[in-house]
Amino acid sequence: MASNESRRVSDLETLKAFGHPLRMKLYRALYIAGSATASQLADQVDEAVSLVSYHLRKLADHGLIEEAERQGGDGRERWWQPASKGLNFHEEDFSDAPEKVAVHAAVGRLSFDQHIEMYRRYLDSARSWPLEWRSAASSSEYLARLTHEELSALSREVHELIDRYEELGRAREEAGDTEGRENVAMHLYAFPFRT
């Protein structure tokens, strides 16, 4: 990754570019891999290489991914990597016009739908995972009465904790500690609601 910082996406055109189901899947797959070619990603998302290449170029046009250093194999293939440590989208950046509100909400729903799809695949295949992985997995709901300041502080602390574990896992893997490592998804949502 070029930047160790998360990128805050605040312009509508970049949000629209990211808000495509295949592009979201490609970004996620590329983030997990660190770097990959269109051919490698096409295998993961079960799409044609030409289609994957097109969508990778669209992500690159908006600075969401970038070319990576070539790694072995065919010198003609382009390698891609995320341009930052992750992406975040804040409602306040898209609240000043109806189109922005609609696009932000649509991207949020699409992201949520993909999270649900990932978790359903896990549930459907849970018995195929060893007991230690099934025991380590979790699903929880917490209900609390907080102020918006307390919710902001809680969200910040949770993100810092997850960042710490993600960095620890990457560092250990880069040092050769690869045995027993799997991709792990953690989806957190914190929002106000009224009963």
C-alpha atoms as an extended CHARMM CRD file, in Angstrom:
* protein
*
       195  EXT
         1         1  MET       CA              0.0000000000        0.0000000000        0.0000000000  PROA      1               0.0000000000
         2         2  ALA       CA              1.2910000000        3.4080000000       -0.8990000000  PROA      2               0.0000000000
         3         3  SER       CA             -0.1040000000        5.1540000000        2.1530000000  PROA      3               0.0000000000
         4         4  ASN       CA             -0.3000000000        3.7930000000        5.6820000000  PROA      4               0.0000000000
         5         5  GLU       CA             -3.2440000000        6.1040000000        6.3100000000  PROA      5               0.0000000000
         6         6  SER       CA             -6.8910000000        5.4830000000        5.5580000000  PROA      6               0.0000000000
         7         7  ARG       CA             -8.2950000000        7.6920000000        2.8000000000  PROA      7               0.0000000000
         8         8  ARG       CA            -11.3600000000        9.7750000000        3.4880000000  PROA      8               0.0000000000
         9         9  VAL       CA            -13.4040000000        9.8600000000        0.2900000000  PROA      9               0.0000000000
        10        10  SER       CA            -15.3090000000       13.1260000000        0.2020000000  PROA      10              0.0000000000
        11        11  ASP       CA            -16.0630000000       13.7740000000       -3.4780000000  PROA      11              0.0000000000
        12        12  LEU       CA            -19.1340000000       12.4680000000       -5.2390000000  PROA      12              0.0000000000
        13        13  GLU       CA            -17.3980000000       11.1920000000       -8.3920000000  PROA      13              0.0000000000
        14        14  THR       CA            -15.0140000000        8.9900000000       -6.3980000000  PROA      14              0.0000000000
        15        15  LEU       CA            -17.8910000000        7.7090000000       -4.2730000000  PROA      15              0.0000000000
        16        16  LYS       CA            -19.8380000000        6.8670000000       -7.4450000000  PROA      16              0.0000000000
        17        17  ALA       CA            -16.8010000000        5.1050000000       -8.9100000000  PROA      17              0.0000000000
        18        18  PHE       CA            -16.4200000000        2.9750000000       -5.7990000000  PROA      18              0.0000000000
        19        19  GLY       CA            -20.1620000000        2.3250000000       -5.5080000000  PROA      19              0.0000000000
        20        20  HSD       CA            -20.2640000000       -0.5290000000       -8.0000000000  PROA      20              0.0000000000
        21        21  PRO       CA            -20.7140000000       -4.0970000000       -6.6810000000  PROA      21              0.0000000000
        22        22  LEU       CA            -17.7990000000       -5.5890000000       -8.6140000000  PROA      22              0.0000000000
        23        23  ARG       CA            -15.4710000000       -2.6950000000       -7.7930000000  PROA      23              0.0000000000
        24        24  MET       CA            -16.2100000000       -3.1080000000       -4.0900000000  PROA      24              0.0000000000
        25        25  LYS       CA            -15.4230000000       -6.8270000000       -4.3280000000  PROA      25              0.0000000000
        26        26  LEU       CA            -12.2430000000       -6.1430000000       -6.2940000000  PROA      26              0.0000000000
        27        27  TYR       CA            -11.0910000000       -3.5240000000       -3.7950000000  PROA      27              0.0000000000
        28        28  ARG       CA            -11.7090000000       -5.9480000000       -0.9150000000  PROA      28              0.0000000000
        29        29  ALA       CA             -9.8610000000       -8.7900000000       -2.6910000000  PROA      29              0.0000000000
        30        30  LEU       CA             -6.9630000000       -6.4950000000       -3.5460000000  PROA      30              0.0000000000
        31        31  TYR       CA             -6.7910000000       -5.1940000000        0.0190000000  PROA      31              0.0000000000
        32        32  ILE       CA             -6.5640000000       -8.7460000000        1.3560000000  PROA      32              0.0000000000
        33        33  ALA       CA             -3.9560000000       -9.7900000000       -1.2290000000  PROA      33              0.0000000000
        34        34  GLY       CA             -1.8560000000       -6.6360000000       -0.8490000000  PROA      34              0.0000000000
        35        35  SER       CA             -1.1540000000       -6.7020000000       -4.5700000000  PROA      35              0.0000000000
        36        36  ALA       CA             -2.4720000000       -8.7580000000       -7.4700000000  PROA      36              0.0000000000
        37        37  THR       CA             -2.9880000000       -8.8450000000      -11.2120000000  PROA      37              0.0000000000
        38        38  ALA       CA             -6.3000000000       -8.6000000000      -13.0260000000  PROA      38              0.0000000000
        39        39  SER       CA             -6.0080000000      -12.3180000000      -13.8570000000  PROA      39              0.0000000000
        40        40  GLN       CA             -5.5790000000      -13.2760000000      -10.2170000000  PROA      40              0.0000000000
        41        41  LEU       CA             -8.5010000000      -11.0900000000       -9.1500000000  PROA      41              0.0000000000
        42        42  ALA       CA            -10.6950000000      -12.3700000000      -11.9950000000  PROA      42              0.0000000000
        43        43  ASP       CA            -10.2720000000      -15.8960000000      -10.6170000000  PROA      43              0.0000000000
        44        44  GLN       CA            -11.3250000000      -14.7270000000       -7.1600000000  PROA      44              0.0000000000
        45        45  VAL       CA            -14.4600000000      -12.8850000000       -8.2740000000  PROA      45              0.0000000000
        46        46  ASP       CA            -15.3410000000      -15.2850000000      -11.0980000000  PROA      46              0.0000000000
        47        47  GLU       CA            -15.4320000000      -12.6410000000      -13.8160000000  PROA      47              0.0000000000
        48        48  ALA       CA            -13.6830000000      -12.1580000000      -17.1660000000  PROA      48              0.0000000000
        49        49  VAL       CA            -10.1970000000      -10.6740000000      -17.0120000000  PROA      49              0.0000000000
        50        50  SER       CA            -11.1670000000       -7.9150000000      -19.4690000000  PROA      50              0.0000000000
        51        51  LEU       CA            -14.0730000000       -6.8410000000      -17.2350000000  PROA      51              0.0000000000
        52        52  VAL       CA            -11.8950000000       -6.9210000000      -14.1300000000  PROA      52              0.0000000000
        53        53  SER       CA             -9.2010000000       -4.8740000000      -15.9160000000  PROA      53              0.0000000000
        54        54  TYR       CA            -11.7720000000       -2.2610000000      -16.8830000000  PROA      54              0.0000000000
        55        55  HSD       CA            -13.0310000000       -1.8990000000      -13.3050000000  PROA      55              0.0000000000
        56        56  LEU       CA             -9.5060000000       -1.8070000000      -11.8870000000  PROA      56              0.0000000000
        57        57  ARG       CA             -8.6890000000        1.0760000000      -14.2300000000  PROA      57              0.0000000000
        58        58  LYS       CA            -11.8140000000        2.9110000000      -13.0250000000  PROA      58              0.0000000000
        59        59  LEU       CA            -10.6930000000        2.4810000000       -9.3990000000  PROA      59              0.0000000000
        60        60  ALA       CA             -7.2130000000        3.7050000000      -10.3800000000  PROA      60              0.0000000000
        61        61  ASP       CA             -8.6590000000        6.7340000000      -12.2110000000  PROA      61              0.0000000000
        62        62  HSD       CA             -9.9900000000        7.9040000000       -8.8470000000  PROA      62              0.0000000000
        63        63  GLY       CA             -6.8280000000        7.1320000000       -6.9080000000  PROA      63              0.0000000000
        64        64  LEU       CA             -8.3740000000        4.2610000000       -4.9440000000  PROA      64              0.0000000000
        65        65  ILE       CA             -5.8070000000        1.7620000000       -6.2280000000  PROA      65              0.0000000000
        66        66  GLU       CA             -2.4910000000        2.1740000000       -8.0180000000  PROA      66              0.0000000000
        67        67  GLU       CA              0.0480000000        0.1720000000       -9.9490000000  PROA      67              0.0000000000
        68        68  ALA       CA              2.2790000000       -1.9730000000       -7.7700000000  PROA      68              0.0000000000
        69        69  GLU       CA              5.7840000000       -3.2580000000       -8.3290000000  PROA      69              0.0000000000
        70        70  ARG       CA              5.7940000000       -6.1590000000      -10.7800000000  PROA      70              0.0000000000
        71        71  GLN       CA              6.3080000000       -9.5360000000       -9.1670000000  PROA      71              0.0000000000
        72        72  GLY       CA              7.7830000000      -12.3990000000      -11.1680000000  PROA      72              0.0000000000
        73        73  GLY       CA              5.8390000000      -14.1890000000      -13.8440000000  PROA      73              0.0000000000
        74        74  ASP       CA              4.7210000000      -12.4560000000      -17.0000000000  PROA      74              0.0000000000
        75        75  GLY       CA              6.3440000000       -9.0160000000      -17.2330000000  PROA      75              0.0000000000
        76        76  ARG       CA              3.4270000000       -7.7810000000      -19.3240000000  PROA      76              0.0000000000
        77        77  GLU       CA              0.8710000000       -8.1200000000      -16.5380000000  PROA      77              0.0000000000
        78        78  ARG       CA              0.0650000000       -5.0670000000      -14.4550000000  PROA      78              0.0000000000
        79        79  TRP       CA              0.1200000000       -5.4640000000      -10.7120000000  PROA      79              0.0000000000
        80        80  TRP       CA             -2.2380000000       -3.3970000000       -8.5980000000  PROA      80              0.0000000000
        81        81  GLN       CA             -2.3590000000       -2.4240000000       -4.9310000000  PROA      81              0.0000000000
        82        82  PRO       CA             -4.6290000000       -0.2790000000       -2.7490000000  PROA      82              0.0000000000
        83        83  ALA       CA             -3.4750000000        3.3340000000       -2.6890000000  PROA      83              0.0000000000
        84        84  SER       CA             -4.1950000000        3.6490000000        1.0430000000  PROA      84              0.0000000000
        85        85  LYS       CA             -4.7140000000        1.5870000000        4.1820000000  PROA      85              0.0000000000
        86        86  GLY       CA             -8.4480000000        1.6770000000        3.6450000000  PROA      86              0.0000000000
        87        87  LEU       CA            -11.3290000000        3.9320000000        2.7170000000  PROA      87              0.0000000000
        88        88  ASN       CA            -13.8830000000        5.7520000000        4.7830000000  PROA      88              0.0000000000
        89        89  PHE       CA            -16.9420000000        7.7350000000        3.8470000000  PROA      89              0.0000000000
        90        90  HSD       CA            -18.5150000000       10.2700000000        6.1920000000  PROA      90              0.0000000000
        91        91  GLU       CA            -22.1460000000       11.3010000000        5.9430000000  PROA      91              0.0000000000
        92        92  GLU       CA            -21.3260000000       14.9750000000        6.5390000000  PROA      92              0.0000000000
        93        93  ASP       CA            -19.2640000000       15.0750000000        3.3190000000  PROA      93              0.0000000000
        94        94  PHE       CA            -22.3510000000       14.1600000000        1.2840000000  PROA      94              0.0000000000
        95        95  SER       CA            -25.1870000000       15.9490000000        3.0800000000  PROA      95              0.0000000000
        96        96  ASP       CA            -25.3200000000       19.2270000000        1.1580000000  PROA      96              0.0000000000
        97        97  ALA       CA            -27.2350000000       18.0370000000       -1.9280000000  PROA      97              0.0000000000
        98        98  PRO       CA            -29.9710000000       15.4300000000       -2.5420000000  PROA      98              0.0000000000
        99        99  GLU       CA            -27.9010000000       13.5360000000       -5.1470000000  PROA      99              0.0000000000
       100       100  LYS       CA            -24.9760000000       13.2670000000       -2.7190000000  PROA      100             0.0000000000
       101       101  VAL       CA            -27.2580000000       12.0070000000        0.0480000000  PROA      101             0.0000000000
       102       102  ALA       CA            -28.7680000000        9.4100000000       -2.2960000000  PROA      102             0.0000000000
       103       103  VAL       CA            -25.4120000000        8.1440000000       -3.5910000000  PROA      103             0.0000000000
       104       104  HSD       CA            -23.9220000000        7.9540000000       -0.0800000000  PROA      104             0.0000000000
       105       105  ALA       CA            -26.9340000000        5.9650000000        1.1290000000  PROA      105             0.0000000000
       106       106  ALA       CA            -26.8280000000        3.6490000000       -1.9100000000  PROA      106             0.0000000000
       107       107  VAL       CA            -23.1220000000        2.9100000000       -1.4110000000  PROA      107             0.0000000000
       108       108  GLY       CA            -23.7610000000        2.2450000000        2.2850000000  PROA      108             0.0000000000
       109       109  ARG       CA            -26.5750000000       -0.1930000000        1.4700000000  PROA      109             0.0000000000
       110       110  LEU       CA            -24.4690000000       -1.9680000000       -1.1590000000  PROA      110             0.0000000000
       111       111  SER       CA            -21.5850000000       -2.3280000000        1.2770000000  PROA      111             0.0000000000
       112       112  PHE       CA            -23.9460000000       -3.6580000000        3.9410000000  PROA      112             0.0000000000
       113       113  ASP       CA            -25.4580000000       -6.1470000000        1.4710000000  PROA      113             0.0000000000
       114       114  GLN       CA            -21.9830000000       -7.4610000000        0.6480000000  PROA      114             0.0000000000
       115       115  HSD       CA            -21.1860000000       -7.7920000000        4.3570000000  PROA      115             0.0000000000
       116       116  ILE       CA            -24.3700000000       -9.8140000000        4.8580000000  PROA      116             0.0000000000
       117       117  GLU       CA            -23.4600000000      -12.0020000000        1.8590000000  PROA      117             0.0000000000
       118       118  MET       CA            -20.0150000000      -12.7030000000        3.3410000000  PROA      118             0.0000000000
       119       119  TYR       CA            -21.4800000000      -13.5950000000        6.7430000000  PROA      119             0.0000000000
       120       120  ARG       CA            -24.1490000000      -15.8320000000        5.1870000000  PROA      120             0.0000000000
       121       121  ARG       CA            -21.4450000000      -17.7180000000        3.2680000000  PROA      121             0.0000000000
       122       122  TYR       CA            -19.6320000000      -18.2380000000        6.5620000000  PROA      122             0.0000000000
       123       123  LEU       CA            -22.8110000000      -19.4790000000        8.2780000000  PROA      123             0.0000000000
       124       124  ASP       CA            -23.5340000000      -21.8360000000        5.3890000000  PROA      124             0.0000000000
       125       125  SER       CA            -20.0170000000      -23.2770000000        5.5490000000  PROA      125             0.0000000000
       126       126  ALA       CA            -19.3400000000      -22.9900000000        9.2930000000  PROA      126             0.0000000000
       127       127  ARG       CA            -19.2550000000      -26.7610000000        9.8280000000  PROA      127             0.0000000000
       128       128  SER       CA            -16.3920000000      -27.0140000000        7.3250000000  PROA      128             0.0000000000
       129       129  TRP       CA            -14.1850000000      -24.8660000000        9.5760000000  PROA      129             0.0000000000
       130       130  PRO       CA            -12.2680000000      -26.5230000000       12.4160000000  PROA      130             0.0000000000
       131       131  LEU       CA            -13.7390000000      -26.1560000000       15.8920000000  PROA      131             0.0000000000
       132       132  GLU       CA            -11.0560000000      -23.6760000000       16.9760000000  PROA      132             0.0000000000
       133       133  TRP       CA            -12.0970000000      -21.2890000000       14.1640000000  PROA      133             0.0000000000
       134       134  ARG       CA            -15.8060000000      -21.7220000000       14.9010000000  PROA      134             0.0000000000
       135       135  SER       CA            -15.1200000000      -21.0330000000       18.5850000000  PROA      135             0.0000000000
       136       136  ALA       CA            -13.0430000000      -17.9390000000       17.7630000000  PROA      136             0.0000000000
       137       137  ALA       CA            -15.7250000000      -16.4510000000       15.4850000000  PROA      137             0.0000000000
       138       138  SER       CA            -18.2670000000      -14.2060000000       17.1170000000  PROA      138             0.0000000000
       139       139  SER       CA            -21.5220000000      -12.4470000000       16.5040000000  PROA      139             0.0000000000
       140       140  SER       CA            -22.8410000000       -9.9730000000       19.0370000000  PROA      140             0.0000000000
       141       141  GLU       CA            -25.3030000000       -7.1910000000       19.4830000000  PROA      141             0.0000000000
       142       142  TYR       CA            -24.7180000000       -4.5310000000       22.0930000000  PROA      142             0.0000000000
       143       143  LEU       CA            -27.3550000000       -2.0000000000       23.0530000000  PROA      143             0.0000000000
       144       144  ALA       CA            -26.2820000000        1.0420000000       25.0330000000  PROA      144             0.0000000000
       145       145  ARG       CA            -27.5520000000        4.5030000000       25.8730000000  PROA      145             0.0000000000
       146       146  LEU       CA            -24.8410000000        6.9560000000       24.8630000000  PROA      146             0.0000000000
       147       147  THR       CA            -24.3640000000       10.5530000000       23.8390000000  PROA      147             0.0000000000
       148       148  HSD       CA            -22.9830000000       11.2470000000       20.3700000000  PROA      148             0.0000000000
       149       149  GLU       CA            -19.6620000000       12.1760000000       22.0010000000  PROA      149             0.0000000000
       150       150  GLU       CA            -19.5250000000        8.7990000000       23.7720000000  PROA      150             0.0000000000
       151       151  LEU       CA            -20.4240000000        6.9700000000       20.5560000000  PROA      151             0.0000000000
       152       152  SER       CA            -17.6450000000        8.8290000000       18.7050000000  PROA      152             0.0000000000
       153       153  ALA       CA            -15.1330000000        7.9040000000       21.4140000000  PROA      153             0.0000000000
       154       154  LEU       CA            -16.2660000000        4.2580000000       21.3930000000  PROA      154             0.0000000000
       155       155  SER       CA            -15.9750000000        4.0580000000       17.5890000000  PROA      155             0.0000000000
       156       156  ARG       CA            -12.5080000000        5.6170000000       17.6510000000  PROA      156             0.0000000000
       157       157  GLU       CA            -11.2850000000        3.1700000000       20.3280000000  PROA      157             0.0000000000
       158       158  VAL       CA            -12.6970000000        0.1400000000       18.4880000000  PROA      158             0.0000000000
       159       159  HSD       CA            -11.0240000000        1.2540000000       15.2350000000  PROA      159             0.0000000000
       160       160  GLU       CA             -7.7070000000        1.7460000000       17.0380000000  PROA      160             0.0000000000
       161       161  LEU       CA             -7.9450000000       -1.7380000000       18.5480000000  PROA      161             0.0000000000
       162       162  ILE       CA             -8.7230000000       -3.3590000000       15.1940000000  PROA      162             0.0000000000
       163       163  ASP       CA             -5.9140000000       -1.3950000000       13.5110000000  PROA      163             0.0000000000
       164       164  ARG       CA             -3.4950000000       -2.6770000000       16.1530000000  PROA      164             0.0000000000
       165       165  TYR       CA             -4.4420000000       -6.3180000000       15.4940000000  PROA      165             0.0000000000
       166       166  GLU       CA             -4.4010000000       -5.8540000000       11.7300000000  PROA      166             0.0000000000
       167       167  GLU       CA             -0.8990000000       -4.3470000000       11.8680000000  PROA      167             0.0000000000
       168       168  LEU       CA              0.2730000000       -7.1020000000       14.2220000000  PROA      168             0.0000000000
       169       169  GLY       CA             -1.0460000000       -9.8190000000       11.8820000000  PROA      169             0.0000000000
       170       170  ARG       CA              0.5370000000       -8.2300000000        8.7950000000  PROA      170             0.0000000000
       171       171  ALA       CA              3.9030000000       -7.7890000000       10.5400000000  PROA      171             0.0000000000
       172       172  ARG       CA              3.9370000000      -11.3820000000       11.7670000000  PROA      172             0.0000000000
       173       173  GLU       CA              2.9430000000      -12.6880000000        8.3470000000  PROA      173             0.0000000000
       174       174  GLU       CA              5.6730000000      -10.6260000000        6.6500000000  PROA      174             0.0000000000
       175       175  ALA       CA              8.1450000000      -12.1140000000        9.1640000000  PROA      175             0.0000000000
       176       176  GLY       CA              7.1580000000      -15.6150000000        8.0180000000  PROA      176             0.0000000000
       177       177  ASP       CA              4.5340000000      -16.5070000000       10.6250000000  PROA      177             0.0000000000
       178       178  THR       CA              1.9470000000      -17.7340000000        8.1060000000  PROA      178             0.0000000000
       179       179  GLU       CA              0.7550000000      -21.0180000000        9.5950000000  PROA      179             0.0000000000
       180       180  GLY       CA             -2.8640000000      -20.9970000000       10.7160000000  PROA      180             0.0000000000
       181       181  ARG       CA             -3.6450000000      -17.5560000000        9.2560000000  PROA      181             0.0000000000
       182       182  GLU       CA             -6.9550000000      -16.9760000000        7.5240000000  PROA      182             0.0000000000
       183       183  ASN       CA             -8.7360000000      -13.9170000000        6.1600000000  PROA      183             0.0000000000
       184       184  VAL       CA            -10.9990000000      -12.5390000000        8.8780000000  PROA      184             0.0000000000
       185       185  ALA       CA            -13.8520000000      -10.0760000000        8.3540000000  PROA      185             0.0000000000
       186       186  MET       CA            -15.1700000000       -7.9510000000       11.1830000000  PROA      186             0.0000000000
       187       187  HSD       CA            -18.1610000000       -5.7740000000       10.4010000000  PROA      187             0.0000000000
       188       188  LEU       CA            -19.1670000000       -3.2470000000       13.0040000000  PROA      188             0.0000000000
       189       189  TYR       CA            -22.1110000000       -0.8930000000       12.8930000000  PROA      189             0.0000000000
       190       190  ALA       CA            -22.8050000000        1.7020000000       15.5290000000  PROA      190             0.0000000000
       191       191  PHE       CA            -25.8420000000        3.9070000000       15.0140000000  PROA      191             0.0000000000
       192       192  PRO       CA            -28.6420000000        5.5670000000       16.9670000000  PROA      192             0.0000000000
       193       193  PHE       CA            -32.1420000000        4.1040000000       16.8840000000  PROA      193             0.0000000000
       194       194  ARG       CA            -35.4980000000        4.6490000000       18.5280000000  PROA      194             0.0000000000
       195       195  THR       CA            -37.8250000000        1.8520000000       19.5580000000  PROA      195             0.0000000000
